[in-house]
N, CA, C and O atoms as a CHARMM CRD file, in Angstrom:
* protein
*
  348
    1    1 UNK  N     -7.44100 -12.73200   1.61600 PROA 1      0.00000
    2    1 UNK  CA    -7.71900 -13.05700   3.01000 PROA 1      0.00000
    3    1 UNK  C     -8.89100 -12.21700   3.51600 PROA 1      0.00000
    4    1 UNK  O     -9.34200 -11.12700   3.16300 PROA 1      0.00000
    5    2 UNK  N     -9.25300 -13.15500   4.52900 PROA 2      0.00000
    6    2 UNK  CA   -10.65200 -11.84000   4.75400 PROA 2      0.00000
    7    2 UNK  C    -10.08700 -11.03600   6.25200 PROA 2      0.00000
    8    2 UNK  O     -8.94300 -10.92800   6.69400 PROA 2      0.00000
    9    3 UNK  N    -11.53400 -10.49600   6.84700 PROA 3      0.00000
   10    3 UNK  CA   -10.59900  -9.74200   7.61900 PROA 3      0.00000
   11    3 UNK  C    -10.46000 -10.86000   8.99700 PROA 3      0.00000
   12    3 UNK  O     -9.46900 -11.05500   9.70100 PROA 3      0.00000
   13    4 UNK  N    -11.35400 -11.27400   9.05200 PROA 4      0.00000
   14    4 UNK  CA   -10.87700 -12.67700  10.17400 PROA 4      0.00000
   15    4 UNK  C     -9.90100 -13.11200  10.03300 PROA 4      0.00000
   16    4 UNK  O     -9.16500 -12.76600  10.95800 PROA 4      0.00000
   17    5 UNK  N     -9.29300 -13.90300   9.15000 PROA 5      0.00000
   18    5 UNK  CA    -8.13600 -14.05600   9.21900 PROA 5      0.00000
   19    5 UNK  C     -6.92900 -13.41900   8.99400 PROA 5      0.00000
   20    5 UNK  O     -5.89600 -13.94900   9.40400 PROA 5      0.00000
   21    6 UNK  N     -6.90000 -12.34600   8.39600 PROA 6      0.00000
   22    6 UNK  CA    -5.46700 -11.09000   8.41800 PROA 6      0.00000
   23    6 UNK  C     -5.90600 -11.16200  10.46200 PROA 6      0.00000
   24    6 UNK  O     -4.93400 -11.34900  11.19400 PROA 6      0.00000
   25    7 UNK  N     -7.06600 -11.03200  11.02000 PROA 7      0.00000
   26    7 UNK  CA    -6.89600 -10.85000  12.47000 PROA 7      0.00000
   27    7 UNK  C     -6.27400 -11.56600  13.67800 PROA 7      0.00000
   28    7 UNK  O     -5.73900 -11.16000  14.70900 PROA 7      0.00000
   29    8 UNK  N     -6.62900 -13.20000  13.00000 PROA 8      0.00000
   30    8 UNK  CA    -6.06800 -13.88900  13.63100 PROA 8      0.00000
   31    8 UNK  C     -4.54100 -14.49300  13.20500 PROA 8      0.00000
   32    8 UNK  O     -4.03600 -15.40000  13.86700 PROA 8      0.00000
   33    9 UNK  N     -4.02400 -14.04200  12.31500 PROA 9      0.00000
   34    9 UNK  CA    -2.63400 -13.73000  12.00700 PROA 9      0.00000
   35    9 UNK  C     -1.69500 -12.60600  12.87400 PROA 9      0.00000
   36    9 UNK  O     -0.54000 -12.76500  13.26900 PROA 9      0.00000
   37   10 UNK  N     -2.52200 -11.48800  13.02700 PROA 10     0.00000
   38   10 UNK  CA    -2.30200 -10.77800  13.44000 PROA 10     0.00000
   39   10 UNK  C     -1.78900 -10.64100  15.09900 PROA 10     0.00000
   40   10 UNK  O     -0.85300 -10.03500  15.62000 PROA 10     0.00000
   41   11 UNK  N     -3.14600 -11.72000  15.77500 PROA 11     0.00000
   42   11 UNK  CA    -3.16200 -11.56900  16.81000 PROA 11     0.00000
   43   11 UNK  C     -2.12700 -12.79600  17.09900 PROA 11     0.00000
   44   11 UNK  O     -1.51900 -12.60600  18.15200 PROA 11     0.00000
   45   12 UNK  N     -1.83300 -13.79400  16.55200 PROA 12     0.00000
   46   12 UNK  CA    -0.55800 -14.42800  16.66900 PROA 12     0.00000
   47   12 UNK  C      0.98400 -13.89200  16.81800 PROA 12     0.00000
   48   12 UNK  O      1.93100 -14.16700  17.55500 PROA 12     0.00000
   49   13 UNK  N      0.72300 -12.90500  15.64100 PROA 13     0.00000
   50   13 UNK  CA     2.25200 -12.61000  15.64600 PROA 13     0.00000
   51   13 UNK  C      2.63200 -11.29700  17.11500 PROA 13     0.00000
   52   13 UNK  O      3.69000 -10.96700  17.65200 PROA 13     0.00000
   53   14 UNK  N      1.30700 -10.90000  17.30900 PROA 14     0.00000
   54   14 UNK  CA     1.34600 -10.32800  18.84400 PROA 14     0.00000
   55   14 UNK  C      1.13300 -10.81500  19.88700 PROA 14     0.00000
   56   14 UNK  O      1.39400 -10.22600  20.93500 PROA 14     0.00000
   57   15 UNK  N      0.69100 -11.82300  19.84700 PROA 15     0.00000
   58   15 UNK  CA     0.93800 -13.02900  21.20900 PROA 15     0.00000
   59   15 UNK  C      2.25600 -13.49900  21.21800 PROA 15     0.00000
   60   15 UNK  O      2.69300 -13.64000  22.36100 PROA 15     0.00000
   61   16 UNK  N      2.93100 -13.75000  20.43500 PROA 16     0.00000
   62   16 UNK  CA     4.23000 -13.62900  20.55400 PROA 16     0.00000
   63   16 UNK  C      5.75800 -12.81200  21.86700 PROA 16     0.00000
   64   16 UNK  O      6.66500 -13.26600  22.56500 PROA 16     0.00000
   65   17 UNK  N      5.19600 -11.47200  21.52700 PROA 17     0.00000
   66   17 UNK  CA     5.57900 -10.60300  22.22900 PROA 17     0.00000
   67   17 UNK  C      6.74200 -10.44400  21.41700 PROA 17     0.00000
   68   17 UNK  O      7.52200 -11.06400  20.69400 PROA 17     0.00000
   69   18 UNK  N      6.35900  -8.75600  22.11200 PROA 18     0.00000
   70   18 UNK  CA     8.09600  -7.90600  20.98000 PROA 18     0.00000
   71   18 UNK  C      9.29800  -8.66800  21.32400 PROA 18     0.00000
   72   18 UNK  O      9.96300  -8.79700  20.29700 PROA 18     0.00000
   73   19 UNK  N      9.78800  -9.15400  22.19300 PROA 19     0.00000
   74   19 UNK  CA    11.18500  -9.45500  22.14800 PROA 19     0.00000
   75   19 UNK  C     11.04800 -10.90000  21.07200 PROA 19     0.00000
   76   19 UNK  O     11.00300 -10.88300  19.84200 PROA 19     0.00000
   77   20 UNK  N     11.02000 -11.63700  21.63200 PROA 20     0.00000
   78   20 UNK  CA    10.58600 -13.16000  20.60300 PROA 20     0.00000
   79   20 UNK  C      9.87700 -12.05800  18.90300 PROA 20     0.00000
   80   20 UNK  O     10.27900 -12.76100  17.97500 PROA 20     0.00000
   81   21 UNK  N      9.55500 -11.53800  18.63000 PROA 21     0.00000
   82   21 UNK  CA     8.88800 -11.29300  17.47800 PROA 21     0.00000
   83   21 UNK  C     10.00100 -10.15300  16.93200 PROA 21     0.00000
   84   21 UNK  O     10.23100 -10.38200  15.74400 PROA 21     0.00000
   85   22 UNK  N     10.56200  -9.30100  17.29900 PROA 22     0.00000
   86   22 UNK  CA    12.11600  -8.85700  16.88800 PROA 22     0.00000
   87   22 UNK  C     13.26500 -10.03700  16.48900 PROA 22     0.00000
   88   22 UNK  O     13.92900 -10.07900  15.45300 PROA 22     0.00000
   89   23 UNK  N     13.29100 -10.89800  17.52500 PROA 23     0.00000
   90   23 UNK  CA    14.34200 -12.11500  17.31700 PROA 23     0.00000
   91   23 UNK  C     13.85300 -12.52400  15.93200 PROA 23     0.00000
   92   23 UNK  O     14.47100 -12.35300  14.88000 PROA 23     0.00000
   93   24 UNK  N     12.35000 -13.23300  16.12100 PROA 24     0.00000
   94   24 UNK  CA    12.21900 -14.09100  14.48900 PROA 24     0.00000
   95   24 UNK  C     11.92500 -13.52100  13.44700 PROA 24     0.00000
   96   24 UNK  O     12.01000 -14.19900  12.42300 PROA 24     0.00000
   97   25 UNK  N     11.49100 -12.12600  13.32900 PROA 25     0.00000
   98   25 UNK  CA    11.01600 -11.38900  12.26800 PROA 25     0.00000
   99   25 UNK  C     12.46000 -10.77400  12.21200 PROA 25     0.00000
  100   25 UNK  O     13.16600 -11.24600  11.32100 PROA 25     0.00000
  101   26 UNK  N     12.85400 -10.09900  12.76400 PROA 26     0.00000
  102   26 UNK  CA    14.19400  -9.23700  12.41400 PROA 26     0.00000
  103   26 UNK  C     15.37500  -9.72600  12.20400 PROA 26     0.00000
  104   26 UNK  O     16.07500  -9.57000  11.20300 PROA 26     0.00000
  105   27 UNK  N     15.71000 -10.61200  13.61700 PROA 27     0.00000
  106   27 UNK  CA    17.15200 -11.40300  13.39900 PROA 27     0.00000
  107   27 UNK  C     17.27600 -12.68600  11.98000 PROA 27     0.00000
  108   27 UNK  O     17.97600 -12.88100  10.98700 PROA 27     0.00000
  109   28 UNK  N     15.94400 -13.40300  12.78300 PROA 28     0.00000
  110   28 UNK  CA    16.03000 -14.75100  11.90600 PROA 28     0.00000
  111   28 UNK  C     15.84000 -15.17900  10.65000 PROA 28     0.00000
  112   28 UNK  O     16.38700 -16.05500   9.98000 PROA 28     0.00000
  113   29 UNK  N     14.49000 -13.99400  10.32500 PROA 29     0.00000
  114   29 UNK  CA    14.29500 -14.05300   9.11300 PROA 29     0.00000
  115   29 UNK  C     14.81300 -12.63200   8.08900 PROA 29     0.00000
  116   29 UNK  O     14.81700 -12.72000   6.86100 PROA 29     0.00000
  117   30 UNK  N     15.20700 -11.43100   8.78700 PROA 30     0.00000
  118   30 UNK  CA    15.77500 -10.60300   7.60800 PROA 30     0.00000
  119   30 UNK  C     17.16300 -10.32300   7.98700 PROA 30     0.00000
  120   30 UNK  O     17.91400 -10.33800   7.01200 PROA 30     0.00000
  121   31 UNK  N     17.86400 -10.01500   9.36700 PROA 31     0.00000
  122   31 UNK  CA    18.95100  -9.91900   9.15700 PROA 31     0.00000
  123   31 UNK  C     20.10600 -10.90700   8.91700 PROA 31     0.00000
  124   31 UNK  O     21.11500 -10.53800   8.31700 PROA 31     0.00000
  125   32 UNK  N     19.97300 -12.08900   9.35500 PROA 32     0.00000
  126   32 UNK  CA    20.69400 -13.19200   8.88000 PROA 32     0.00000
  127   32 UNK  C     20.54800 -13.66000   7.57500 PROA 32     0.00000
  128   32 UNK  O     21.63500 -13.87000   7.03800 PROA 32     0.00000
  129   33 UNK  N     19.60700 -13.88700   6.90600 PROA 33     0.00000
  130   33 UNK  CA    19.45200 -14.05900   5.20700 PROA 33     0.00000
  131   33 UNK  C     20.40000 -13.08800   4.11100 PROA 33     0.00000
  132   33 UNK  O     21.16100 -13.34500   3.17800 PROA 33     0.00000
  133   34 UNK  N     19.80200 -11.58900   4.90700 PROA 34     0.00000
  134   34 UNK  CA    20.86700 -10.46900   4.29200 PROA 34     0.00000
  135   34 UNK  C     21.96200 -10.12300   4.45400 PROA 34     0.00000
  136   34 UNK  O     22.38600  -9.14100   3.84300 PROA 34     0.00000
  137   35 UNK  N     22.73500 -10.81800   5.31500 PROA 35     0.00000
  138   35 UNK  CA    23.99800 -11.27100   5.60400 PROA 35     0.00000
  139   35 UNK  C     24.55500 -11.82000   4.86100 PROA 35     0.00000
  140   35 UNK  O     25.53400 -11.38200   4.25700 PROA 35     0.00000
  141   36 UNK  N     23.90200 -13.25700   4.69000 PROA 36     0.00000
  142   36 UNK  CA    24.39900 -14.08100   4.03700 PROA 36     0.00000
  143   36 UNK  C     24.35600 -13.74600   2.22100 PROA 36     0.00000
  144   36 UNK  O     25.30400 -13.96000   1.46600 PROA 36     0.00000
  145   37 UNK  N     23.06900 -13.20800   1.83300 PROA 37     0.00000
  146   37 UNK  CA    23.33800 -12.80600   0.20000 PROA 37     0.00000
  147   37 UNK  C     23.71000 -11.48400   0.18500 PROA 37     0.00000
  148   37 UNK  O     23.26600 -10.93400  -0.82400 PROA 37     0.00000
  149   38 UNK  N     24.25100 -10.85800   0.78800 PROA 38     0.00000
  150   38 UNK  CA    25.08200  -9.24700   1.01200 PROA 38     0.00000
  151   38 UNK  C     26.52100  -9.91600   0.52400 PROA 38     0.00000
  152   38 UNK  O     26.99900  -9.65700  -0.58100 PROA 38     0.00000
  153   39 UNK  N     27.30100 -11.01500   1.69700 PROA 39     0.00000
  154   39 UNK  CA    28.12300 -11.83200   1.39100 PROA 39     0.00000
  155   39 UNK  C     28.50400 -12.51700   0.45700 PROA 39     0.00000
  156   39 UNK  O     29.70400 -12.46000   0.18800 PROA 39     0.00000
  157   40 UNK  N     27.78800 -13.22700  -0.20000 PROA 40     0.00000
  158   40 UNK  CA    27.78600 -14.06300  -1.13700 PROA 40     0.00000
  159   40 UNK  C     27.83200 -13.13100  -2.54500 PROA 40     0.00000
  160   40 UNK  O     28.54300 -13.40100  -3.51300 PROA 40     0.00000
  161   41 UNK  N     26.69400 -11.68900  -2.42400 PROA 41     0.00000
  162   41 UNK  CA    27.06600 -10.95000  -3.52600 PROA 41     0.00000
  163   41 UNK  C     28.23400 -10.19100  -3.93400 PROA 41     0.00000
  164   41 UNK  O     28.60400  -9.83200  -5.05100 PROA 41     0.00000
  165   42 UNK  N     28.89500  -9.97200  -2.39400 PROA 42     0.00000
  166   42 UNK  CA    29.76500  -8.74600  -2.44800 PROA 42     0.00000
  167   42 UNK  C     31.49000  -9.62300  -2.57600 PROA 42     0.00000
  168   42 UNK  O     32.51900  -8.94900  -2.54700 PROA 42     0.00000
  169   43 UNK  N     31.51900 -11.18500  -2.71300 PROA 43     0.00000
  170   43 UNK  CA    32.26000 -12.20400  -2.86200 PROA 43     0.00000
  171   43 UNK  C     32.72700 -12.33200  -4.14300 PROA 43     0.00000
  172   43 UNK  O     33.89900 -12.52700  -4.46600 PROA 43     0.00000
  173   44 UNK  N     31.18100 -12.14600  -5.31300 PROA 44     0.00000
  174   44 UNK  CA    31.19900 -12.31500  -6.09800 PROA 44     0.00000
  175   44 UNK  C     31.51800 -11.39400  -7.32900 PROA 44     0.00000
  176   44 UNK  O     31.78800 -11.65500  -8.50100 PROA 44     0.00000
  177   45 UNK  N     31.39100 -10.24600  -6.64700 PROA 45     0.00000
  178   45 UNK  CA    31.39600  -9.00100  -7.29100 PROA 45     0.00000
  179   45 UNK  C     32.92100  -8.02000  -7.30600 PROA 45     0.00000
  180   45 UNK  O     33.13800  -7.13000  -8.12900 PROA 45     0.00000
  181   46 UNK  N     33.67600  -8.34800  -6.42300 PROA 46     0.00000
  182   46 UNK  CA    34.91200  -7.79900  -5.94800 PROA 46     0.00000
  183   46 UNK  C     36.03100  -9.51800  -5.16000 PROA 46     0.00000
  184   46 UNK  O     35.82400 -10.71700  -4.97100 PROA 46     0.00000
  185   47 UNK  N     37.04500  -8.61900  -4.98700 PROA 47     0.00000
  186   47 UNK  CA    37.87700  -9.74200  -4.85600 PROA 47     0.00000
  187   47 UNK  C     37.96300 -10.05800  -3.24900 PROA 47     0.00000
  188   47 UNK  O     38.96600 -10.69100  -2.91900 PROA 47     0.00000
  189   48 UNK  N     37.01900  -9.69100  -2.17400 PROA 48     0.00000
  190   48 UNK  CA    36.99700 -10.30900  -0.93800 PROA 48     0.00000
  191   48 UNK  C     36.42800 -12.07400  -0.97000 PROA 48     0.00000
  192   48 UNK  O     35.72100 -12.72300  -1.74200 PROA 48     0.00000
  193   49 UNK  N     37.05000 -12.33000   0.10200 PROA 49     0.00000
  194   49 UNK  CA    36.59900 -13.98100   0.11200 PROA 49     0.00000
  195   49 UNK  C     35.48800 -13.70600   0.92700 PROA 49     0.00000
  196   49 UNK  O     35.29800 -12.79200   1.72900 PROA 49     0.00000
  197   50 UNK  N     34.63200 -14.86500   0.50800 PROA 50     0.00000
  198   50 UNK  CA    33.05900 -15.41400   0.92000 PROA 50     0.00000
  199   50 UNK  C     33.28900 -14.64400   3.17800 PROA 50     0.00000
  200   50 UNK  O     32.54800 -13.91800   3.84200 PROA 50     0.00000
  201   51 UNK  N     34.37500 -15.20000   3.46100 PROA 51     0.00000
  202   51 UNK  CA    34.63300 -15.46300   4.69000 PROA 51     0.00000
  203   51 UNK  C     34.50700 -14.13500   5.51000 PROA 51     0.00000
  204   51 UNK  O     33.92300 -13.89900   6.56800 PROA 51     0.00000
  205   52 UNK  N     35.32800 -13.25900   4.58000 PROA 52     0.00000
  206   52 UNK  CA    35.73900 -12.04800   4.92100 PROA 52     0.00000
  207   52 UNK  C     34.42500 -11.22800   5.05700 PROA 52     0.00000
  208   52 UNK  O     34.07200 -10.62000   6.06800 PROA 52     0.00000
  209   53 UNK  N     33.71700 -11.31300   3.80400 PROA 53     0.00000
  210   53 UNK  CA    32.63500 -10.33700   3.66100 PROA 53     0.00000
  211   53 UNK  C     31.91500 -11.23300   4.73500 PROA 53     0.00000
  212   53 UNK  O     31.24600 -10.21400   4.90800 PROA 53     0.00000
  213   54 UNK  N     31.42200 -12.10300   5.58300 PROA 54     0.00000
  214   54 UNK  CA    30.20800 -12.96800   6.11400 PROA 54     0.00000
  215   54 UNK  C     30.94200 -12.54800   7.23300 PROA 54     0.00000
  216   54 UNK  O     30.08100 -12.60600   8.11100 PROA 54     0.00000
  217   55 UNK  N     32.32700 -12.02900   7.95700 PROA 55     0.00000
  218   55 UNK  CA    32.66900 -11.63500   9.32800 PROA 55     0.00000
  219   55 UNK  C     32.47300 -10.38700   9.78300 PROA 55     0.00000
  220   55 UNK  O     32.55800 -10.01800  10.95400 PROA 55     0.00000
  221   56 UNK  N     32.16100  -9.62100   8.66100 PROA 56     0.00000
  222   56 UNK  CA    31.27400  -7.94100   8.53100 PROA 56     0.00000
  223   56 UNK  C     29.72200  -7.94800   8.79100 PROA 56     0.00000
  224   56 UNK  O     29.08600  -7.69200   9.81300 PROA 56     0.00000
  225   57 UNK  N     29.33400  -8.31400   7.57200 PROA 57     0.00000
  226   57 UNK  CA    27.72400  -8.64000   7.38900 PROA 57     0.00000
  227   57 UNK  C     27.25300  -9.77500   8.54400 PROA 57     0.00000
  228   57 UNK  O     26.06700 -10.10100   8.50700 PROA 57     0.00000
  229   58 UNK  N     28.00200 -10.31600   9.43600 PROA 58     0.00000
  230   58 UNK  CA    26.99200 -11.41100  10.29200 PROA 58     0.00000
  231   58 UNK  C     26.74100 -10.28800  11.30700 PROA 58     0.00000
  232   58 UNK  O     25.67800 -10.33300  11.92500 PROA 58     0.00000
  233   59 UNK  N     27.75700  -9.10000  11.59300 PROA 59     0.00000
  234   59 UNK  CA    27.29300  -7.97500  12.67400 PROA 59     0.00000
  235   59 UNK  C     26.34200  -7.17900  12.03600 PROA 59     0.00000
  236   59 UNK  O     25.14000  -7.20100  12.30100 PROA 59     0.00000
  237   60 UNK  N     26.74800  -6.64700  11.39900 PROA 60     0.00000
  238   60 UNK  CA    26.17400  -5.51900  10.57500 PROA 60     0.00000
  239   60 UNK  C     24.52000  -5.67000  10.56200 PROA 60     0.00000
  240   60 UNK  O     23.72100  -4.91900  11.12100 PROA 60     0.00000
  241   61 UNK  N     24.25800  -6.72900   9.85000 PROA 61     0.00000
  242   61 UNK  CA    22.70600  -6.30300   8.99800 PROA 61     0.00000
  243   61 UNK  C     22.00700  -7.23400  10.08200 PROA 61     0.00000
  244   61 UNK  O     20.79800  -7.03200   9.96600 PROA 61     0.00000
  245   62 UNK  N     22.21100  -8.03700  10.94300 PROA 62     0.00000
  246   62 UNK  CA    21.63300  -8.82800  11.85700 PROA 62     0.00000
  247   62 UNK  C     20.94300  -7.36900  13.21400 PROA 62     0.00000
  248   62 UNK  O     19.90500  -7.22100  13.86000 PROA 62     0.00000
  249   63 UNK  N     21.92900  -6.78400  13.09500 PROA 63     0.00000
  250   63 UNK  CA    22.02300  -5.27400  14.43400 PROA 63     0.00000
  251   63 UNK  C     20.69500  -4.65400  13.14500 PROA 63     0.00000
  252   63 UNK  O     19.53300  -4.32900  13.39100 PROA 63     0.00000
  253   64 UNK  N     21.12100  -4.66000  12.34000 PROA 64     0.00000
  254   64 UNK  CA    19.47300  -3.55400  11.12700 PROA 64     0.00000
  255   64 UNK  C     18.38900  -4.27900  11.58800 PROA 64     0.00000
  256   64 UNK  O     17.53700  -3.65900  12.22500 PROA 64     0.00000
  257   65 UNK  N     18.23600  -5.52300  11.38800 PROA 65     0.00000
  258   65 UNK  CA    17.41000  -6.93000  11.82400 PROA 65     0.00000
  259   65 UNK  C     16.24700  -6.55400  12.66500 PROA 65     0.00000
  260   65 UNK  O     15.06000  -6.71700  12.38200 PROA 65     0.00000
  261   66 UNK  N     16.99500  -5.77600  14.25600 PROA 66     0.00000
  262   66 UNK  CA    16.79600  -5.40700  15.54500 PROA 66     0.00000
  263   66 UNK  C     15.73900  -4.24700  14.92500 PROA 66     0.00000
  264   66 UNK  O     14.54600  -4.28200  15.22600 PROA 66     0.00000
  265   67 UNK  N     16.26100  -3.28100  14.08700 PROA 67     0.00000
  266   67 UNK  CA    15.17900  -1.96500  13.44000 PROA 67     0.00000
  267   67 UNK  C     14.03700  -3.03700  12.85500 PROA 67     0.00000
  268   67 UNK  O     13.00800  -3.38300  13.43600 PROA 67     0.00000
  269   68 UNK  N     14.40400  -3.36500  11.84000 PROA 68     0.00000
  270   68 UNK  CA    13.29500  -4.05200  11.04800 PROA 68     0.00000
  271   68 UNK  C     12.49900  -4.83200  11.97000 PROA 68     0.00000
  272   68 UNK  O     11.34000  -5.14100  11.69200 PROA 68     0.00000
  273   69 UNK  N     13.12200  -5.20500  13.17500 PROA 69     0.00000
  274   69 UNK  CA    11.83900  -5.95400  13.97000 PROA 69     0.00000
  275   69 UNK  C     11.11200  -5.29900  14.50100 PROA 69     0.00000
  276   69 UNK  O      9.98800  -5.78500  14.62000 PROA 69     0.00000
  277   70 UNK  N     11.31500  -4.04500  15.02600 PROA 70     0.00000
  278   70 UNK  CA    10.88700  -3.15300  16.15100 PROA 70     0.00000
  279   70 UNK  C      9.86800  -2.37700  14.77900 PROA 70     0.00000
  280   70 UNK  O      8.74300  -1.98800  15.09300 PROA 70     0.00000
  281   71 UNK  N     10.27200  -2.22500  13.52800 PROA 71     0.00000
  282   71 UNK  CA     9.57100  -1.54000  12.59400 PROA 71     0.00000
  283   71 UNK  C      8.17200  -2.45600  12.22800 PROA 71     0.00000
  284   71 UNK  O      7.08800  -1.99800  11.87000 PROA 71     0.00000
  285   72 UNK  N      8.37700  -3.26800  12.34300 PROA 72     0.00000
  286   72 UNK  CA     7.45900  -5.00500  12.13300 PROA 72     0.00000
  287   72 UNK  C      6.62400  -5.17000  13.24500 PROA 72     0.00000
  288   72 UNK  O      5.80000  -6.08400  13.24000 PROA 72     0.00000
  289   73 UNK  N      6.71500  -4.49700  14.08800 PROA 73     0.00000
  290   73 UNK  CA     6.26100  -4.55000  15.75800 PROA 73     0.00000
  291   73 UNK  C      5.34100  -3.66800  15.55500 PROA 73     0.00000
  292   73 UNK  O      4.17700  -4.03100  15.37900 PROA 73     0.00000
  293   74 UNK  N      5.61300  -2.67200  15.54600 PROA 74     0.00000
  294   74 UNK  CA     4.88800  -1.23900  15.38700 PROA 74     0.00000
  295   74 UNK  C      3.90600  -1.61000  14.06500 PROA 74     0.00000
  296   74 UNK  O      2.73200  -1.50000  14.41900 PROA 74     0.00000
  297   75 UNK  N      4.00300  -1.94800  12.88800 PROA 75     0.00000
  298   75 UNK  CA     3.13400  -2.48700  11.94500 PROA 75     0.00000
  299   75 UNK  C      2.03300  -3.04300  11.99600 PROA 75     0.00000
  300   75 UNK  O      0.86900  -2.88600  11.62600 PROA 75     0.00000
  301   76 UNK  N      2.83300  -3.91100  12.68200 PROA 76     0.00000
  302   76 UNK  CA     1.72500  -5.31800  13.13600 PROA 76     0.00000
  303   76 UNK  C      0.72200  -4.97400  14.24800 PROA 76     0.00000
  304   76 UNK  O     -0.38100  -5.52100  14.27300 PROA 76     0.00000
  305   77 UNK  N      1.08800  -4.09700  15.14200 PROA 77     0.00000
  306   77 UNK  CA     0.07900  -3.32700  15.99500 PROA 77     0.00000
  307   77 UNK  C     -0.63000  -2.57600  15.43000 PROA 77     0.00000
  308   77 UNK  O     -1.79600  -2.96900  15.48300 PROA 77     0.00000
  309   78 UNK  N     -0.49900  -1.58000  14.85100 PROA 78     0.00000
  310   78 UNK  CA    -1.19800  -0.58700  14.34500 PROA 78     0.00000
  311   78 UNK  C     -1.72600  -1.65300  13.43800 PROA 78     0.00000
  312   78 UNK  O     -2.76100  -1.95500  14.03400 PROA 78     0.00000
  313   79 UNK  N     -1.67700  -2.40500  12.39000 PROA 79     0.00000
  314   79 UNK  CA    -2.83300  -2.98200  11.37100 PROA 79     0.00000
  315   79 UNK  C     -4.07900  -3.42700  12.61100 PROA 79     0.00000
  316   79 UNK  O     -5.25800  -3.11200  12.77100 PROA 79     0.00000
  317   80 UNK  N     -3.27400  -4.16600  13.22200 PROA 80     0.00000
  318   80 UNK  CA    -4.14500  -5.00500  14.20800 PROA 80     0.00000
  319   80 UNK  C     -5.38900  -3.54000  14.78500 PROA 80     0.00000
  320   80 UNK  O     -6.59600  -3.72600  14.63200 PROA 80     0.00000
  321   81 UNK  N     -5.09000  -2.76200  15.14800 PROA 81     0.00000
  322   81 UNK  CA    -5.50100  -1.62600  15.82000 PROA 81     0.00000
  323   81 UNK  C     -6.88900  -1.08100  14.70500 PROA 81     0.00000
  324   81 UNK  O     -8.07200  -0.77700  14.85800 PROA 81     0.00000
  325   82 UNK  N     -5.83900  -1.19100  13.46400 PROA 82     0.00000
  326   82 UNK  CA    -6.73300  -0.79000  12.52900 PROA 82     0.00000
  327   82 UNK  C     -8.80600  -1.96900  11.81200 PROA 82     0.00000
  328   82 UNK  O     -9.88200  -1.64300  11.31000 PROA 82     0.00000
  329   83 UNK  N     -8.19100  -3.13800  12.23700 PROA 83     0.00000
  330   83 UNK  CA    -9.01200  -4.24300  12.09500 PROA 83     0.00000
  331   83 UNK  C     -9.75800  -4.31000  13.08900 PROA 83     0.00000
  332   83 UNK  O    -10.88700  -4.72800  12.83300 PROA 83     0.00000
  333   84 UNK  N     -9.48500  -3.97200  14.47100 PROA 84     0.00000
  334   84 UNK  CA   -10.44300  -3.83000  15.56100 PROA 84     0.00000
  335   84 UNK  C    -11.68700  -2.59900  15.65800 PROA 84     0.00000
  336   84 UNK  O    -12.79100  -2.63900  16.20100 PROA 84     0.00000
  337   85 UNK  N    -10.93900  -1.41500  14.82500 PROA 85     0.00000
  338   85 UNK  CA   -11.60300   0.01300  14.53900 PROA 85     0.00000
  339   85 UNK  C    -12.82400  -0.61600  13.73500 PROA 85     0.00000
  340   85 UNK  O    -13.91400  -0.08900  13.95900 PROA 85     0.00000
  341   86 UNK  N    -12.78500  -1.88200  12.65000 PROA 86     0.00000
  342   86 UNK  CA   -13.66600  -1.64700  11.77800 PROA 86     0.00000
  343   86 UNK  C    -14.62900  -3.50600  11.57900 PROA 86     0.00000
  344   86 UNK  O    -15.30500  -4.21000  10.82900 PROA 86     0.00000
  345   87 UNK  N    -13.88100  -3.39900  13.09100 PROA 87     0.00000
  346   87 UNK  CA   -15.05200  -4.63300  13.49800 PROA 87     0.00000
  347   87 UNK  C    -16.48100  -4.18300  13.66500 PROA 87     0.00000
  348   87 UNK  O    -17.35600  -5.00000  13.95200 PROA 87     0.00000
């Protein structure tokens, strides 16, 4: 990618705004996925049912989600920050 476009990627996923960009980066796309194969592994691996482990992990790693977005936030600014320095 060049740097135009890492910028205008960039500047998308910050037009967004942190709350909406925590929800889809954190909730939607990492803590709900890791829920679900946390579940599905920990089903498979020990004798809890699918159900049991997915009524733990739908709180659990969705609430991490909330870090990983806010960590994804802060990222995505600072690169952005960093691409404007060397316009």
């Amino acid at each position: 990618m060049t740097n135009h476009q890492d910028r205008e990627k960039l500047k998308r996923k910050i037009a967004m705004g942190l709350p909406k960009h925590v929800f889809v980066f954190g909730l939607l796309l990492w803590g709900l996925p890791t829920a679900f194969i946390y579940a599905l592994i920990n089903s498979l691996l020990t004798e809890q049912s699918f159900l049991a482990a997915l009524s733990t992990s739908i709180v659990i790693w969705p609430l991490g989600g909330i870090f990983y977005g806010l960590y994804s936030w802060i990222k995505t600014k600072r690169q952005f920050a960093e691409l404007e320095d060397t316009k």
